[in-house]
Amino acid sequence: DALLPQVVTAQREWLKRADAQTRAVVNLFKAPDAIESIADIIRRIETGKLKIRVRALEVERAVERVAVTQDITLKALIASCMANIGCVLWVTNPGLYLIQAKIALGLATVMMLQAVKGQLTLSKMLKKEAKYSGAD
């Protein structure tokens, strides 16, 4: 008992229209409540009772600055430790610990250069933020 294609098409169209009509009736009763809810939200925003939370780009930049600053501090600390170790080895017995002292001082130099590079990166970040925030 196959139905004619025209009948099947008409049946589908009728079901689509019935579904659309059902949604229209439901929306007829829901819309005033939705509009009232939106109006209430706008009223609360206008009076200051409702504060909109926005993901702050400033916070993300501050976290990035803190990470760079911590990296600079760590590298400077390691550099100063290596310099102290190198000096102690150099002064204690230059003939015996000369190579170790030079390695420690070399590592201190490398770490201090990385700390200076990090400081330059931080100053660029601060200049860029000052440019965007309007501060001079």
mmCIF file with all atom_site columns, C-alpha atoms in Angstrom:
data_model
loop_
_atom_site.group_PDB
_atom_site.id
_atom_site.type_symbol
_atom_site.label_atom_id
_atom_site.label_alt_id
_atom_site.label_comp_id
_atom_site.label_asym_id
_atom_site.label_entity_id
_atom_site.label_seq_id
_atom_site.pdbx_PDB_ins_code
_atom_site.Cartn_x
_atom_site.Cartn_y
_atom_site.Cartn_z
_atom_site.occupancy
_atom_site.B_iso_or_equiv
_atom_site.pdbx_formal_charge
_atom_site.auth_seq_id
_atom_site.auth_comp_id
_atom_site.auth_asym_id
_atom_site.auth_atom_id
_atom_site.pdbx_PDB_model_num
ATOM 1   C CA . ASP A 1 1   ? 0.000  0.000  0.000  1.00 0.00 ? 1   ASP A CA 1
ATOM 2   C CA . ALA A 1 2   ? 2.358  2.672  -1.192 1.00 0.00 ? 2   ALA A CA 1
ATOM 3   C CA . LEU A 1 3   ? 0.983  6.166  -1.257 1.00 0.00 ? 3   LEU A CA 1
ATOM 4   C CA . LEU A 1 4   ? 1.365  8.375  -4.261 1.00 0.00 ? 4   LEU A CA 1
ATOM 5   C CA . PRO A 1 5   ? 4.366  10.730 -4.139 1.00 0.00 ? 5   PRO A CA 1
ATOM 6   C CA . GLN A 1 6   ? 2.047  13.733 -4.268 1.00 0.00 ? 6   GLN A CA 1
ATOM 7   C CA . VAL A 1 7   ? 0.187  12.471 -1.201 1.00 0.00 ? 7   VAL A CA 1
ATOM 8   C CA . VAL A 1 8   ? 3.444  11.886 0.700  1.00 0.00 ? 8   VAL A CA 1
ATOM 9   C CA . THR A 1 9   ? 4.651  15.383 -0.198 1.00 0.00 ? 9   THR A CA 1
ATOM 10  C CA . ALA A 1 10  ? 1.352  16.946 0.853  1.00 0.00 ? 10  ALA A CA 1
ATOM 11  C CA . GLN A 1 11  ? 1.459  14.995 4.106  1.00 0.00 ? 11  GLN A CA 1
ATOM 12  C CA . ARG A 1 12  ? 4.995  16.249 4.863  1.00 0.00 ? 12  ARG A CA 1
ATOM 13  C CA . GLU A 1 13  ? 3.981  19.820 4.079  1.00 0.00 ? 13  GLU A CA 1
ATOM 14  C CA . TRP A 1 14  ? 0.939  19.553 6.333  1.00 0.00 ? 14  TRP A CA 1
ATOM 15  C CA . LEU A 1 15  ? 3.104  18.187 9.206  1.00 0.00 ? 15  LEU A CA 1
ATOM 16  C CA . LYS A 1 16  ? 5.631  21.013 8.755  1.00 0.00 ? 16  LYS A CA 1
ATOM 17  C CA . ARG A 1 17  ? 2.878  23.621 8.838  1.00 0.00 ? 17  ARG A CA 1
ATOM 18  C CA . ALA A 1 18  ? 1.255  22.005 11.872 1.00 0.00 ? 18  ALA A CA 1
ATOM 19  C CA . ASP A 1 19  ? 4.592  22.008 13.677 1.00 0.00 ? 19  ASP A CA 1
ATOM 20  C CA . ALA A 1 20  ? 5.173  25.657 12.754 1.00 0.00 ? 20  ALA A CA 1
ATOM 21  C CA . GLN A 1 21  ? 1.692  26.547 13.977 1.00 0.00 ? 21  GLN A CA 1
ATOM 22  C CA . THR A 1 22  ? 2.294  24.744 17.265 1.00 0.00 ? 22  THR A CA 1
ATOM 23  C CA . ARG A 1 23  ? 5.550  26.658 17.771 1.00 0.00 ? 23  ARG A CA 1
ATOM 24  C CA . ALA A 1 24  ? 3.768  29.929 16.952 1.00 0.00 ? 24  ALA A CA 1
ATOM 25  C CA . VAL A 1 25  ? 1.092  29.258 19.575 1.00 0.00 ? 25  VAL A CA 1
ATOM 26  C CA . VAL A 1 26  ? 3.718  28.332 22.180 1.00 0.00 ? 26  VAL A CA 1
ATOM 27  C CA . ASN A 1 27  ? 5.738  31.472 21.361 1.00 0.00 ? 27  ASN A CA 1
ATOM 28  C CA . LEU A 1 28  ? 2.583  33.555 21.628 1.00 0.00 ? 28  LEU A CA 1
ATOM 29  C CA . PHE A 1 29  ? 2.407  32.687 25.309 1.00 0.00 ? 29  PHE A CA 1
ATOM 30  C CA . LYS A 1 30  ? 6.166  32.564 26.015 1.00 0.00 ? 30  LYS A CA 1
ATOM 31  C CA . ALA A 1 31  ? 7.144  35.826 24.290 1.00 0.00 ? 31  ALA A CA 1
ATOM 32  C CA . PRO A 1 32  ? 5.641  38.237 26.860 1.00 0.00 ? 32  PRO A CA 1
ATOM 33  C CA . ASP A 1 33  ? 7.449  36.424 29.668 1.00 0.00 ? 33  ASP A CA 1
ATOM 34  C CA . ALA A 1 34  ? 10.722 36.501 27.735 1.00 0.00 ? 34  ALA A CA 1
ATOM 35  C CA . ILE A 1 35  ? 10.301 40.204 26.975 1.00 0.00 ? 35  ILE A CA 1
ATOM 36  C CA . GLU A 1 36  ? 9.526  40.923 30.631 1.00 0.00 ? 36  GLU A CA 1
ATOM 37  C CA . SER A 1 37  ? 12.610 38.971 31.681 1.00 0.00 ? 37  SER A CA 1
ATOM 38  C CA . ILE A 1 38  ? 14.828 40.897 29.242 1.00 0.00 ? 38  ILE A CA 1
ATOM 39  C CA . ALA A 1 39  ? 13.329 44.207 30.396 1.00 0.00 ? 39  ALA A CA 1
ATOM 40  C CA . ASP A 1 40  ? 14.005 43.256 34.028 1.00 0.00 ? 40  ASP A CA 1
ATOM 41  C CA . ILE A 1 41  ? 17.631 42.414 33.242 1.00 0.00 ? 41  ILE A CA 1
ATOM 42  C CA . ILE A 1 42  ? 18.091 45.739 31.428 1.00 0.00 ? 42  ILE A CA 1
ATOM 43  C CA . ARG A 1 43  ? 16.529 47.611 34.365 1.00 0.00 ? 43  ARG A CA 1
ATOM 44  C CA . ARG A 1 44  ? 18.906 45.917 36.813 1.00 0.00 ? 44  ARG A CA 1
ATOM 45  C CA . ILE A 1 45  ? 21.907 46.754 34.607 1.00 0.00 ? 45  ILE A CA 1
ATOM 46  C CA . GLU A 1 46  ? 20.808 50.400 34.369 1.00 0.00 ? 46  GLU A CA 1
ATOM 47  C CA . THR A 1 47  ? 20.337 50.720 38.129 1.00 0.00 ? 47  THR A CA 1
ATOM 48  C CA . GLY A 1 48  ? 23.645 49.001 38.836 1.00 0.00 ? 48  GLY A CA 1
ATOM 49  C CA . LYS A 1 49  ? 22.146 46.024 40.643 1.00 0.00 ? 49  LYS A CA 1
ATOM 50  C CA . LEU A 1 50  ? 23.513 43.662 37.986 1.00 0.00 ? 50  LEU A CA 1
ATOM 51  C CA . LYS A 1 51  ? 27.149 43.844 36.942 1.00 0.00 ? 51  LYS A CA 1
ATOM 52  C CA . ILE A 1 52  ? 28.193 42.172 33.733 1.00 0.00 ? 52  ILE A CA 1
ATOM 53  C CA . ARG A 1 53  ? 31.364 40.113 34.104 1.00 0.00 ? 53  ARG A CA 1
ATOM 54  C CA . VAL A 1 54  ? 33.757 40.454 31.222 1.00 0.00 ? 54  VAL A CA 1
ATOM 55  C CA . ARG A 1 55  ? 36.991 38.563 30.858 1.00 0.00 ? 55  ARG A CA 1
ATOM 56  C CA . ALA A 1 56  ? 39.536 41.266 31.487 1.00 0.00 ? 56  ALA A CA 1
ATOM 57  C CA . LEU A 1 57  ? 42.394 41.482 29.057 1.00 0.00 ? 57  LEU A CA 1
ATOM 58  C CA . GLU A 1 58  ? 44.291 43.509 31.671 1.00 0.00 ? 58  GLU A CA 1
ATOM 59  C CA . VAL A 1 59  ? 44.317 40.504 34.002 1.00 0.00 ? 59  VAL A CA 1
ATOM 60  C CA . GLU A 1 60  ? 45.728 38.256 31.302 1.00 0.00 ? 60  GLU A CA 1
ATOM 61  C CA . ARG A 1 61  ? 48.436 40.815 30.544 1.00 0.00 ? 61  ARG A CA 1
ATOM 62  C CA . ALA A 1 62  ? 49.237 41.134 34.241 1.00 0.00 ? 62  ALA A CA 1
ATOM 63  C CA . VAL A 1 63  ? 49.628 37.357 34.534 1.00 0.00 ? 63  VAL A CA 1
ATOM 64  C CA . GLU A 1 64  ? 51.952 37.390 31.527 1.00 0.00 ? 64  GLU A CA 1
ATOM 65  C CA . ARG A 1 65  ? 53.991 40.222 33.099 1.00 0.00 ? 65  ARG A CA 1
ATOM 66  C CA . VAL A 1 66  ? 54.258 38.293 36.371 1.00 0.00 ? 66  VAL A CA 1
ATOM 67  C CA . ALA A 1 67  ? 55.472 35.196 34.510 1.00 0.00 ? 67  ALA A CA 1
ATOM 68  C CA . VAL A 1 68  ? 58.141 37.205 32.685 1.00 0.00 ? 68  VAL A CA 1
ATOM 69  C CA . THR A 1 69  ? 59.185 38.920 35.917 1.00 0.00 ? 69  THR A CA 1
ATOM 70  C CA . GLN A 1 70  ? 59.493 35.569 37.714 1.00 0.00 ? 70  GLN A CA 1
ATOM 71  C CA . ASP A 1 71  ? 61.602 34.228 34.852 1.00 0.00 ? 71  ASP A CA 1
ATOM 72  C CA . ILE A 1 72  ? 63.894 37.274 35.065 1.00 0.00 ? 72  ILE A CA 1
ATOM 73  C CA . THR A 1 73  ? 64.218 36.900 38.837 1.00 0.00 ? 73  THR A CA 1
ATOM 74  C CA . LEU A 1 74  ? 65.000 33.189 38.593 1.00 0.00 ? 74  LEU A CA 1
ATOM 75  C CA . LYS A 1 75  ? 67.685 33.708 35.930 1.00 0.00 ? 75  LYS A CA 1
ATOM 76  C CA . ALA A 1 76  ? 69.263 36.579 37.881 1.00 0.00 ? 76  ALA A CA 1
ATOM 77  C CA . LEU A 1 77  ? 69.280 34.455 41.037 1.00 0.00 ? 77  LEU A CA 1
ATOM 78  C CA . ILE A 1 78  ? 70.927 31.537 39.234 1.00 0.00 ? 78  ILE A CA 1
ATOM 79  C CA . ALA A 1 79  ? 73.445 33.932 37.668 1.00 0.00 ? 79  ALA A CA 1
ATOM 80  C CA . SER A 1 80  ? 74.381 35.394 41.043 1.00 0.00 ? 80  SER A CA 1
ATOM 81  C CA . CYS A 1 81  ? 74.720 31.909 42.564 1.00 0.00 ? 81  CYS A CA 1
ATOM 82  C CA . MET A 1 82  ? 76.956 30.793 39.697 1.00 0.00 ? 82  MET A CA 1
ATOM 83  C CA . ALA A 1 83  ? 79.052 33.971 40.041 1.00 0.00 ? 83  ALA A CA 1
ATOM 84  C CA . ASN A 1 84  ? 79.468 33.326 43.774 1.00 0.00 ? 84  ASN A CA 1
ATOM 85  C CA . ILE A 1 85  ? 80.426 29.696 43.160 1.00 0.00 ? 85  ILE A CA 1
ATOM 86  C CA . GLY A 1 86  ? 82.870 30.748 40.436 1.00 0.00 ? 86  GLY A CA 1
ATOM 87  C CA . CYS A 1 87  ? 84.476 33.362 42.680 1.00 0.00 ? 87  CYS A CA 1
ATOM 88  C CA . VAL A 1 88  ? 84.798 30.939 45.592 1.00 0.00 ? 88  VAL A CA 1
ATOM 89  C CA . LEU A 1 89  ? 86.366 28.283 43.341 1.00 0.00 ? 89  LEU A CA 1
ATOM 90  C CA . TRP A 1 90  ? 88.696 30.840 41.774 1.00 0.00 ? 90  TRP A CA 1
ATOM 91  C CA . VAL A 1 91  ? 89.883 32.254 45.103 1.00 0.00 ? 91  VAL A CA 1
ATOM 92  C CA . THR A 1 92  ? 90.081 28.936 46.983 1.00 0.00 ? 92  THR A CA 1
ATOM 93  C CA . ASN A 1 93  ? 92.579 27.189 44.756 1.00 0.00 ? 93  ASN A CA 1
ATOM 94  C CA . PRO A 1 94  ? 92.993 28.680 41.275 1.00 0.00 ? 94  PRO A CA 1
ATOM 95  C CA . GLY A 1 95  ? 95.193 25.876 40.001 1.00 0.00 ? 95  GLY A CA 1
ATOM 96  C CA . LEU A 1 96  ? 92.911 23.040 41.110 1.00 0.00 ? 96  LEU A CA 1
ATOM 97  C CA . TYR A 1 97  ? 89.475 24.486 40.400 1.00 0.00 ? 97  TYR A CA 1
ATOM 98  C CA . LEU A 1 98  ? 90.261 26.815 37.484 1.00 0.00 ? 98  LEU A CA 1
ATOM 99  C CA . ILE A 1 99  ? 88.142 24.968 34.901 1.00 0.00 ? 99  ILE A CA 1
ATOM 100 C CA . GLN A 1 100 ? 85.175 24.604 37.264 1.00 0.00 ? 100 GLN A CA 1
ATOM 101 C CA . ALA A 1 101 ? 85.419 28.296 38.183 1.00 0.00 ? 101 ALA A CA 1
ATOM 102 C CA . LYS A 1 102 ? 85.437 29.317 34.506 1.00 0.00 ? 102 LYS A CA 1
ATOM 103 C CA . ILE A 1 103 ? 82.425 27.064 33.813 1.00 0.00 ? 103 ILE A CA 1
ATOM 104 C CA . ALA A 1 104 ? 80.519 28.580 36.748 1.00 0.00 ? 104 ALA A CA 1
ATOM 105 C CA . LEU A 1 105 ? 81.389 32.120 35.643 1.00 0.00 ? 105 LEU A CA 1
ATOM 106 C CA . GLY A 1 106 ? 80.430 31.252 32.065 1.00 0.00 ? 106 GLY A CA 1
ATOM 107 C CA . LEU A 1 107 ? 77.056 29.932 33.229 1.00 0.00 ? 107 LEU A CA 1
ATOM 108 C CA . ALA A 1 108 ? 76.626 33.096 35.304 1.00 0.00 ? 108 ALA A CA 1
ATOM 109 C CA . THR A 1 109 ? 77.259 35.188 32.196 1.00 0.00 ? 109 THR A CA 1
ATOM 110 C CA . VAL A 1 110 ? 74.792 33.184 30.118 1.00 0.00 ? 110 VAL A CA 1
ATOM 111 C CA . MET A 1 111 ? 72.073 33.390 32.763 1.00 0.00 ? 111 MET A CA 1
ATOM 112 C CA . MET A 1 112 ? 72.619 37.134 33.276 1.00 0.00 ? 112 MET A CA 1
ATOM 113 C CA . LEU A 1 113 ? 72.372 37.735 29.525 1.00 0.00 ? 113 LEU A CA 1
ATOM 114 C CA . GLN A 1 114 ? 69.099 35.795 29.491 1.00 0.00 ? 114 GLN A CA 1
ATOM 115 C CA . ALA A 1 115 ? 67.861 37.885 32.423 1.00 0.00 ? 115 ALA A CA 1
ATOM 116 C CA . VAL A 1 116 ? 68.755 41.085 30.541 1.00 0.00 ? 116 VAL A CA 1
ATOM 117 C CA . LYS A 1 117 ? 66.952 39.766 27.473 1.00 0.00 ? 117 LYS A CA 1
ATOM 118 C CA . GLY A 1 118 ? 63.904 39.045 29.651 1.00 0.00 ? 118 GLY A CA 1
ATOM 119 C CA . GLN A 1 119 ? 64.079 42.563 31.081 1.00 0.00 ? 119 GLN A CA 1
ATOM 120 C CA . LEU A 1 120 ? 64.087 44.008 27.555 1.00 0.00 ? 120 LEU A CA 1
ATOM 121 C CA . THR A 1 121 ? 61.058 41.856 26.719 1.00 0.00 ? 121 THR A CA 1
ATOM 122 C CA . LEU A 1 122 ? 59.292 43.118 29.836 1.00 0.00 ? 122 LEU A CA 1
ATOM 123 C CA . SER A 1 123 ? 60.037 46.745 28.997 1.00 0.00 ? 123 SER A CA 1
ATOM 124 C CA . LYS A 1 124 ? 58.649 46.214 25.478 1.00 0.00 ? 124 LYS A CA 1
ATOM 125 C CA . MET A 1 125 ? 55.492 44.705 26.984 1.00 0.00 ? 125 MET A CA 1
ATOM 126 C CA . LEU A 1 126 ? 55.100 47.668 29.327 1.00 0.00 ? 126 LEU A CA 1
ATOM 127 C CA . LYS A 1 127 ? 55.595 50.181 26.498 1.00 0.00 ? 127 LYS A CA 1
ATOM 128 C CA . LYS A 1 128 ? 53.031 48.368 24.362 1.00 0.00 ? 128 LYS A CA 1
ATOM 129 C CA . GLU A 1 129 ? 50.500 48.350 27.208 1.00 0.00 ? 129 GLU A CA 1
ATOM 130 C CA . ALA A 1 130 ? 51.126 52.034 27.911 1.00 0.00 ? 130 ALA A CA 1
ATOM 131 C CA . LYS A 1 131 ? 50.568 52.794 24.225 1.00 0.00 ? 131 LYS A CA 1
ATOM 132 C CA . TYR A 1 132 ? 47.213 50.973 24.194 1.00 0.00 ? 132 TYR A CA 1
ATOM 133 C CA . SER A 1 133 ? 46.039 52.328 27.532 1.00 0.00 ? 133 SER A CA 1
ATOM 134 C CA . GLY A 1 134 ? 46.842 55.909 26.571 1.00 0.00 ? 134 GLY A CA 1
ATOM 135 C CA . ALA A 1 135 ? 49.321 56.446 29.400 1.00 0.00 ? 135 ALA A CA 1
ATOM 136 C CA . ASP A 1 136 ? 52.661 58.008 28.501 1.00 0.00 ? 136 ASP A CA 1
#
